[in-house]
């Protein structure tokens, strides 16, 4: 069953190659094709292209399909090319000629576009909610452990004092930046492409503003060619958004893997959140965080994959764009899984309150000790040389009772200000 069937069949090898794994991916998107088809059927009735009775029949039948999708009963057998052909078959099987009328004034091209954009809007909203959950957790952890110091590093060398308050809230505020990208992607997706048909509009007197409101889009993608050019572009915007979140999660996962090492011993997790070795009974491996790191690194490659698929395509539709779906859908699923597991694990983190008692961390305080000389009137450059000689000669005595008071420092985390920044972003 193909929407473009003209009464003759294509070679099975061609079918297999061109369909790919569309059937599996379309099970994720079918819900949204039904939402769009329902809006389209109502619009066809409104403008008089189908009767009021036909509209009611189509809306009811589509509602039944939606229930089957929700219950997991909807399938796309090998006889069907994709979700569009299966849904139209079910409508025709149930309603006869009325079912065949659902495709009036639209193309599979704008069907794919609108279903994907509805899906992306939902996924981006879910990701925003998950990011907010991590954000809140990180700020709570920052407040709880704000007075516990840990080493700060530059070049992976001991540098200056940091704190768990700084560490947790640094990732919280970084997530605010990531959500700016997610918000931008949502704006791109929140434009209704339905009615652009194959990319050049329709001679039917359709009402695109009606379907825009019916499906909850913020606005129309007015130009029909621009709507078709959005295929892949919307996915790429989404990919940039989730790759930003992924970069933050990957970096934090890397920190966690380092900090769990016996050489650092800054943090630990309960046994049930770690894994063991097949031959070394002492091992507590951070497999969850290693996989989050790897999956998030892979997500960061998705924008480039999409760029390479679309890079030299002229305007209009091209079958290359089918491959966009199989890149973005798994990436979104991985993103949500990584966010979920990060929250699940961070709830159980345990911090070491006595890290800086080890004398190897004495040099963390060299800058603060140097600053005391400057406060007493010594020029900074002279104080720097004096401190350098003391360290070289083994006479350095660290000033451990440090005071950092400026905004964003370990003595003034500005957690409320960071929280307000997130609240303003989410509106």
Coordinates of C-alpha atoms in Angstrom, one line a residue:
X1 CA 0.0 0.0 0.0
X2 CA 1.6 3.3 -1.2
X3 CA 0.0 6.7 -1.3
X4 CA 1.6 7.1 -4.7
X5 CA 0.5 3.7 -6.1
X6 CA -0.5 4.0 -9.8
X7 CA -1.3 0.4 -10.3
X8 CA 2.1 -1.2 -10.9
X9 CA 4.7 -2.5 -8.4
X10 CA 8.3 -1.6 -7.9
X11 CA 11.1 -4.1 -7.5
X12 CA 11.3 -5.6 -3.9
X13 CA 14.9 -4.5 -3.6
X14 CA 13.9 -0.9 -4.4
X15 CA 11.0 -1.2 -1.9
X16 CA 13.3 -2.4 0.9
X17 CA 16.0 0.2 0.2
X18 CA 13.6 3.2 0.0
X19 CA 11.4 2.3 2.9
X20 CA 14.3 1.5 5.2
X21 CA 13.2 1.5 8.9
X22 CA 10.4 4.0 8.3
X23 CA 7.8 1.6 9.7
X24 CA 9.5 1.3 13.1
X25 CA 10.1 5.1 13.4
X26 CA 6.6 5.9 12.3
X27 CA 5.2 4.0 15.3
X28 CA 6.6 6.9 17.3
X29 CA 5.1 9.5 15.0
X30 CA 1.7 7.9 14.2
X31 CA 0.0 9.8 17.1
X32 CA 1.0 13.1 15.5
X33 CA -0.2 12.1 12.0
X34 CA -3.6 11.4 13.5
X35 CA -3.7 14.8 15.2
X36 CA -2.8 16.5 12.0
X37 CA -5.3 14.4 10.0
X38 CA -8.0 15.2 12.4
X39 CA -7.3 19.0 12.0
X40 CA -7.2 18.5 8.3
X41 CA -10.5 16.7 8.1
X42 CA -12.2 19.4 10.2
X43 CA -10.8 22.0 7.9
X44 CA -12.0 20.2 4.8
X45 CA -15.5 20.2 6.3
X46 CA -15.2 23.9 7.2
X47 CA -14.4 25.0 3.7
X48 CA -17.0 22.6 2.1
X49 CA -14.7 20.1 0.4
X50 CA -16.4 17.3 2.3
X51 CA -19.8 17.2 4.0
X52 CA -20.5 17.7 7.7
X53 CA -21.4 14.0 8.0
X54 CA -18.1 12.9 6.3
X55 CA -16.2 15.2 8.7
X56 CA -17.8 13.6 11.7
X57 CA -17.1 10.1 10.4
X58 CA -13.5 10.9 9.7
X59 CA -12.9 12.6 13.1
X60 CA -14.5 9.6 14.9
X61 CA -12.5 7.0 12.9
X62 CA -9.3 8.9 13.5
X63 CA -10.2 9.1 17.2
X64 CA -10.5 5.3 17.3
X65 CA -7.1 5.0 15.6
X66 CA -5.6 7.4 18.2
X67 CA -7.0 5.1 21.0
X68 CA -5.3 2.1 19.4
X69 CA -2.0 4.0 19.2
X70 CA -2.3 4.9 22.8
X71 CA -2.9 1.3 23.8
X72 CA 0.0 0.0 21.7
X73 CA -2.4 -1.8 19.3
X74 CA -1.4 0.2 16.2
X75 CA 0.9 -1.7 13.8
X76 CA 2.4 -1.0 10.4
X77 CA 2.7 -4.3 8.6
X78 CA 5.2 -4.9 5.7
X79 CA 2.3 -4.5 3.3
X80 CA 2.3 -0.8 4.1
X81 CA 5.0 1.7 3.2
X82 CA 4.5 4.0 6.3
X83 CA 2.1 5.3 8.9
X84 CA 0.3 7.5 6.3
X85 CA -0.6 4.6 4.1
X86 CA -1.7 2.5 7.0
X87 CA -3.9 5.2 8.5
X88 CA -5.5 6.0 5.2
X89 CA -6.1 2.3 4.6
X90 CA -7.9 2.0 8.0
X91 CA -10.0 5.0 7.2
X92 CA -10.9 3.6 3.7
X93 CA -11.6 0.2 5.1
X94 CA -14.0 1.6 7.7
X95 CA -15.6 4.5 5.7
X96 CA -15.2 3.6 2.0
X97 CA -15.0 6.6 -0.3
X98 CA -15.1 9.0 2.7
X99 CA -11.8 7.5 3.9
X100 CA -10.2 8.2 0.5
X101 CA -11.1 11.9 0.7
X102 CA -8.8 12.5 3.7
X103 CA -5.9 13.1 1.3
X104 CA -7.6 16.0 -0.5
X105 CA -5.5 19.2 -0.5
X106 CA -2.4 17.7 1.1
X107 CA 0.7 15.7 0.1
X108 CA 2.7 13.1 2.0
X109 CA 5.3 15.8 2.1
X110 CA 3.4 18.2 4.4
X111 CA 2.0 15.2 6.3
X112 CA 5.5 14.3 7.2
X113 CA 6.5 17.8 8.0
X114 CA 3.5 18.5 10.3
X115 CA 3.7 15.2 12.1
X116 CA 7.4 15.7 12.8
X117 CA 7.0 19.2 14.0
X118 CA 4.2 18.2 16.4
X119 CA 6.4 15.4 17.6
X120 CA 9.5 17.7 18.1
X121 CA 7.4 20.3 20.0
X122 CA 6.3 17.6 22.4
X123 CA 9.8 16.2 22.8
X124 CA 11.4 19.6 23.3
X125 CA 8.8 20.4 26.0
X126 CA 9.6 17.0 27.7
X127 CA 13.3 17.8 27.6
X128 CA 12.7 21.3 29.0
X129 CA 10.8 19.7 31.9
X130 CA 13.6 17.1 32.5
X131 CA 16.3 19.8 32.4
X132 CA 14.3 21.8 35.0
X133 CA 14.2 18.7 37.2
X134 CA 18.0 18.4 37.1
X135 CA 18.4 22.1 37.5
X136 CA 16.4 22.1 40.7
X137 CA 18.2 19.0 42.0
X138 CA 21.6 20.7 41.4
X139 CA 20.6 23.9 43.2
X140 CA 19.4 21.9 46.1
X141 CA 22.7 19.9 46.2
X142 CA 24.6 23.2 45.9
X143 CA 22.8 24.6 48.9
X144 CA 23.2 21.4 50.9
X145 CA 27.0 21.1 50.3
X146 CA 27.9 24.8 49.8
X147 CA 30.5 24.8 52.6
X148 CA 32.3 21.6 51.6
X149 CA 35.5 22.6 49.8
X150 CA 37.1 20.6 47.0
X151 CA 40.1 21.3 44.7
X152 CA 39.7 23.4 41.6
X153 CA 41.8 22.5 38.6
X154 CA 43.3 24.2 35.6
X155 CA 45.2 22.0 33.1
X156 CA 44.2 19.1 35.4
X157 CA 46.7 20.6 37.9
X158 CA 45.7 21.7 41.4
X159 CA 44.7 25.4 41.1
X160 CA 42.5 27.1 43.6
X161 CA 39.8 26.2 46.2
X162 CA 36.4 25.4 44.9
X163 CA 33.4 23.9 46.6
X164 CA 30.6 21.5 45.9
X165 CA 28.3 24.5 46.1
X166 CA 30.2 26.0 43.1
X167 CA 30.5 22.7 41.3
X168 CA 26.8 21.8 41.5
X169 CA 25.5 25.3 40.7
X170 CA 27.9 25.7 37.8
X171 CA 26.2 22.9 36.0
X172 CA 22.8 24.3 37.0
X173 CA 23.5 27.7 35.4
X174 CA 25.1 26.0 32.4
X175 CA 21.7 24.3 31.8
X176 CA 20.1 27.7 31.6
X177 CA 22.3 28.4 28.5
X178 CA 21.3 25.0 27.1
X179 CA 17.6 25.8 27.4
X180 CA 18.1 29.0 25.3
X181 CA 19.0 26.7 22.4
X182 CA 16.0 24.4 23.2
X183 CA 13.7 27.4 23.3
X184 CA 15.0 28.5 19.9
X185 CA 14.4 25.1 18.4
X186 CA 10.9 25.1 19.8
X187 CA 10.2 28.4 18.1
X188 CA 11.4 27.0 14.8
X189 CA 9.2 23.9 15.2
X190 CA 6.1 25.9 16.3
X191 CA 5.2 27.0 12.7
X192 CA 2.4 25.1 10.9
X193 CA 3.6 23.7 7.5
X194 CA 0.3 21.9 6.7
X195 CA -1.2 23.1 3.5
X196 CA 2.1 23.5 1.7
X197 CA 1.3 20.1 0.1
X198 CA 4.2 18.9 -2.0
X199 CA 5.9 22.3 -1.5
X200 CA 4.0 24.5 -3.9
X201 CA 0.5 24.8 -2.3
X202 CA -2.9 23.8 -3.6
X203 CA -5.6 25.0 -5.9
X204 CA -8.2 24.0 -3.2
X205 CA -9.6 26.9 -1.1
X206 CA -8.1 25.6 2.2
X207 CA -7.9 27.5 5.5
X208 CA -4.4 27.2 6.9
X209 CA -5.1 29.5 9.8
X210 CA -7.8 27.1 11.0
X211 CA -5.4 24.1 11.1
X212 CA -2.8 26.3 12.8
X213 CA -5.1 27.0 15.7
X214 CA -6.6 23.5 15.7
X215 CA -3.2 21.9 16.2
X216 CA -1.9 24.5 18.7
X217 CA 0.9 26.0 16.5
X218 CA 2.0 29.5 17.4
X219 CA 2.0 30.7 13.8
X220 CA 2.0 29.5 10.1
X221 CA 4.9 28.8 7.9
X222 CA 3.4 31.0 5.3
X223 CA 5.5 30.5 2.2
X224 CA 4.8 27.0 0.9
X225 CA 8.3 26.6 -0.5
X226 CA 9.8 27.8 2.8
X227 CA 7.6 25.3 4.6
X228 CA 9.1 22.5 2.5
X229 CA 12.6 23.9 3.0
X230 CA 11.9 23.5 6.7
X231 CA 12.2 19.7 6.4
X232 CA 15.5 18.9 8.0
X233 CA 16.0 22.4 9.2
X234 CA 13.6 22.0 12.1
X235 CA 15.4 18.7 13.0
X236 CA 18.8 20.4 12.8
X237 CA 17.6 23.2 15.1
X238 CA 16.4 20.5 17.6
X239 CA 19.7 18.7 17.2
X240 CA 21.7 21.9 18.1
X241 CA 19.4 22.3 21.2
X242 CA 19.9 18.8 22.5
X243 CA 23.6 18.7 21.7
X244 CA 24.0 21.7 24.0
X245 CA 22.3 19.8 26.8
X246 CA 24.3 16.8 25.9
X247 CA 27.6 18.7 26.2
X248 CA 26.7 19.8 29.7
X249 CA 25.7 16.3 30.8
X250 CA 28.8 14.8 29.2
X251 CA 31.2 17.1 31.0
X252 CA 29.5 16.5 34.3
X253 CA 29.6 12.7 33.7
X254 CA 33.3 13.0 33.0
X255 CA 33.8 15.0 36.3
X256 CA 31.9 12.3 38.2
X257 CA 34.0 9.5 36.7
X258 CA 37.2 11.4 37.8
X259 CA 35.9 12.3 41.2
X260 CA 34.8 8.7 41.9
X261 CA 38.3 7.4 41.2
X262 CA 40.3 6.3 44.3
X263 CA 42.9 8.8 43.2
X264 CA 40.4 11.6 43.8
X265 CA 37.9 10.1 46.2
X266 CA 35.7 13.3 46.2
X267 CA 32.3 11.5 45.8
X268 CA 30.7 8.1 46.0
X269 CA 27.5 6.4 45.1
X270 CA 25.6 3.4 46.7
X271 CA 26.6 0.0 45.4
X272 CA 23.4 -0.5 43.5
X273 CA 24.3 2.4 41.2
X274 CA 27.7 1.0 40.3
X275 CA 28.9 -2.2 38.6
X276 CA 31.7 -4.7 39.3
X277 CA 34.5 -6.4 37.6
X278 CA 34.5 -10.0 36.4
X279 CA 37.8 -10.7 38.1
X280 CA 38.5 -7.7 40.5
X281 CA 36.2 -8.0 43.5
X282 CA 37.1 -4.5 44.8
X283 CA 35.8 -2.6 41.7
X284 CA 32.9 -0.1 41.8
X285 CA 32.7 1.1 38.2
X286 CA 30.8 4.3 37.1
X287 CA 29.2 2.5 34.1
X288 CA 26.1 4.7 34.1
X289 CA 28.1 7.9 33.8
X290 CA 30.4 6.4 31.2
X291 CA 27.4 5.5 29.1
X292 CA 25.9 9.0 29.7
X293 CA 29.2 10.5 28.6
X294 CA 29.3 8.3 25.4
X295 CA 25.7 8.7 24.5
X296 CA 25.9 12.5 25.0
X297 CA 29.0 12.7 22.9
X298 CA 27.2 10.8 20.1
X299 CA 24.3 13.2 20.4
X300 CA 26.7 16.1 19.8
X301 CA 27.5 14.6 16.4
X302 CA 23.9 14.7 15.3
X303 CA 23.9 18.3 14.0
X304 CA 26.8 17.4 11.7
X305 CA 25.1 14.3 10.5
X306 CA 22.1 16.4 9.5
X307 CA 24.2 19.0 7.9
X308 CA 25.9 16.4 5.7
X309 CA 22.6 14.9 4.6
X310 CA 21.1 18.3 3.7
X311 CA 24.1 20.4 2.8
X312 CA 23.9 20.5 -1.0
X313 CA 20.2 20.0 -1.6
X314 CA 18.4 22.6 -3.7
X315 CA 14.9 23.8 -2.8
X316 CA 12.0 21.4 -3.1
X317 CA 11.6 17.9 -1.7
X318 CA 14.3 15.2 -2.1
X319 CA 14.2 11.6 -0.8
X320 CA 17.5 12.3 1.0
X321 CA 15.4 14.0 3.7
X322 CA 13.9 10.6 4.7
X323 CA 17.2 9.8 6.5
X324 CA 16.8 12.8 8.8
X325 CA 14.1 10.9 10.7
X326 CA 16.4 8.0 11.6
X327 CA 19.0 10.4 13.0
X328 CA 16.9 12.7 15.1
X329 CA 14.3 10.2 16.7
X330 CA 16.9 7.9 18.3
X331 CA 18.9 11.0 19.4
X332 CA 15.9 12.4 21.2
X333 CA 15.2 9.0 22.9
X334 CA 18.9 8.8 24.0
X335 CA 18.7 12.4 25.3
X336 CA 15.7 11.7 27.5
X337 CA 17.2 8.5 28.8
X338 CA 20.4 10.3 29.8
X339 CA 18.5 13.1 31.6
X340 CA 16.4 10.5 33.4
X341 CA 19.4 8.5 34.6
X342 CA 21.4 11.5 35.6
X343 CA 18.6 12.7 37.9
X344 CA 18.1 9.1 39.2
X345 CA 21.8 8.8 40.1
X346 CA 22.5 12.3 41.4
X347 CA 19.8 11.9 44.0
X348 CA 22.1 9.4 45.7
X349 CA 25.5 11.2 45.5
X350 CA 27.6 11.3 48.6
X351 CA 30.3 13.9 49.0
X352 CA 33.6 13.6 50.9
X353 CA 33.6 16.5 53.5
X354 CA 37.4 16.1 54.3
X355 CA 39.1 16.4 50.9
X356 CA 41.3 19.3 51.7
X357 CA 42.8 17.9 54.9
X358 CA 45.3 16.2 52.7
X359 CA 48.5 18.3 52.7
X360 CA 49.0 17.8 48.9
X361 CA 46.2 20.4 48.5
X362 CA 48.0 23.1 50.5
X363 CA 49.1 24.9 47.3
X364 CA 45.4 25.5 46.5
X365 CA 45.6 28.4 48.9
X366 CA 48.6 30.1 47.4
X367 CA 46.6 32.8 45.6
X368 CA 44.5 33.6 48.7
X369 CA 47.7 33.7 50.8
X370 CA 49.3 36.0 48.1
X371 CA 46.3 38.2 48.2
X372 CA 46.8 38.9 51.9
X373 CA 50.2 40.3 51.1
X374 CA 48.6 42.6 48.5
X375 CA 45.9 43.7 51.0
X376 CA 48.7 44.7 53.5
X377 CA 50.1 47.1 50.9
X378 CA 52.6 45.0 48.9
X379 CA 52.4 45.4 45.0
X380 CA 50.8 42.4 43.4
X381 CA 53.9 41.6 41.3
X382 CA 56.2 41.7 44.3
X383 CA 53.8 39.6 46.3
X384 CA 53.7 37.1 43.5
X385 CA 57.5 36.8 43.5
X386 CA 57.6 36.5 47.3
X387 CA 55.1 33.7 47.3
X388 CA 56.9 31.9 44.5
X389 CA 60.1 31.9 46.4
X390 CA 58.4 30.6 49.6
X391 CA 56.9 27.8 47.6
X392 CA 60.3 27.0 45.9
X393 CA 62.1 27.0 49.3
X394 CA 59.5 24.9 51.1
X395 CA 58.5 27.8 53.4
X396 CA 54.9 28.2 52.2
X397 CA 52.3 28.4 54.9
X398 CA 48.8 28.3 53.5
X399 CA 46.0 30.7 54.7
X400 CA 43.1 28.3 54.9
X401 CA 40.5 30.6 56.4
X402 CA 39.6 32.1 53.0
X403 CA 37.0 34.7 52.3
X404 CA 35.4 35.0 48.8
X405 CA 32.5 37.4 48.8
X406 CA 31.9 38.6 45.2
X407 CA 28.9 37.4 43.2
X408 CA 29.3 33.9 41.9
X409 CA 32.2 33.0 44.2
X410 CA 32.3 30.1 46.6
X411 CA 31.2 32.5 49.4
X412 CA 28.4 34.0 47.5
X413 CA 26.9 31.4 45.1
X414 CA 23.9 33.6 44.0
X415 CA 21.7 30.5 43.9
X416 CA 18.5 32.7 44.0
X417 CA 19.8 34.7 41.1
X418 CA 20.5 31.6 39.1
X419 CA 17.0 30.3 39.9
X420 CA 15.5 33.6 38.8
X421 CA 17.3 33.3 35.5
X422 CA 15.8 29.9 34.8
X423 CA 12.3 31.1 35.9
X424 CA 12.5 34.0 33.6
X425 CA 13.6 31.8 30.7
X426 CA 10.6 29.4 31.3
X427 CA 8.2 32.3 31.6

